Coordinates of C-alpha atoms in Angstrom, one line a residue:
X1 CA 85.5 256.3 132.1
X2 CA 88.1 258.6 130.6
X3 CA 89.7 259.4 133.9
X4 CA 89.8 255.7 134.7
X5 CA 91.7 255.1 131.4
X6 CA 94.1 257.9 132.3
X7 CA 94.7 256.4 135.8
X8 CA 95.3 253.0 134.4
X9 CA 97.9 254.3 132.0
X10 CA 99.6 256.4 134.5
X11 CA 99.8 253.8 137.3
X12 CA 101.2 251.2 135.0
X13 CA 104.8 250.0 135.6
X14 CA 105.6 250.9 132.0
X15 CA 108.3 253.5 131.7
X16 CA 106.2 255.5 129.2
X17 CA 102.4 256.3 129.4
X18 CA 100.7 257.6 126.3
X19 CA 97.3 259.4 126.4
X20 CA 95.9 260.5 123.1
X21 CA 95.1 264.2 122.8
X22 CA 91.6 263.4 121.6
X23 CA 91.0 261.7 124.9
X24 CA 92.4 264.6 126.9
X25 CA 90.1 266.9 125.0
X26 CA 87.1 264.6 125.6
X27 CA 86.5 264.1 122.0
X28 CA 84.1 261.3 121.0
X29 CA 84.0 259.0 118.0
X30 CA 84.1 262.0 115.7
X31 CA 87.7 262.8 116.8
X32 CA 89.1 259.3 116.0
X33 CA 92.4 259.4 113.9
X34 CA 92.0 256.0 112.5
X35 CA 89.0 253.7 111.8
X36 CA 90.1 250.1 111.2
X37 CA 88.8 248.6 108.0
X38 CA 88.3 252.0 106.4
X39 CA 90.6 252.8 103.4
X40 CA 90.0 256.6 103.3
X41 CA 89.8 259.5 105.7
X42 CA 92.3 258.0 108.3
X43 CA 94.9 260.1 110.0
X44 CA 93.1 263.4 109.3
X45 CA 92.5 264.7 112.8
X46 CA 94.3 267.8 113.8
X47 CA 94.3 269.9 116.9
X48 CA 92.4 273.1 116.2
X49 CA 94.8 276.1 116.4
X50 CA 92.3 278.0 118.6
X51 CA 92.3 275.2 121.3
X52 CA 92.8 276.5 124.8
X53 CA 94.8 273.9 126.6
X54 CA 95.3 275.7 129.9
X55 CA 92.8 273.5 131.9
X56 CA 94.0 270.3 130.2
X57 CA 97.6 271.1 130.9
X58 CA 96.9 271.8 134.5
X59 CA 94.9 268.5 134.8
X60 CA 97.7 266.5 133.1
X61 CA 100.4 268.1 135.3
X62 CA 98.3 267.2 138.4
X63 CA 98.0 263.6 137.2
X64 CA 101.7 263.4 136.4
X65 CA 102.6 264.4 139.9
X66 CA 99.8 262.4 141.6
X67 CA 100.9 259.2 139.9
X68 CA 104.6 259.8 140.4
X69 CA 105.6 260.3 136.8
X70 CA 107.3 263.7 137.3
X71 CA 111.0 263.3 137.2

């Protein structure tokens, strides 16, 4: 499902495609930044400093080239 969302965003005719870091990391509901209707606890998510992004960066670079978004 996540890869399908990435593909849909990257194959769009829009000039800019945005994919949330939480989705790239494969985070579930617990990594949401904002919960509509909730007055507290929103906008609290932060990328853990110890995160190894090597694999994610390679995957994102591959998708960027595959869907012709590399300029």
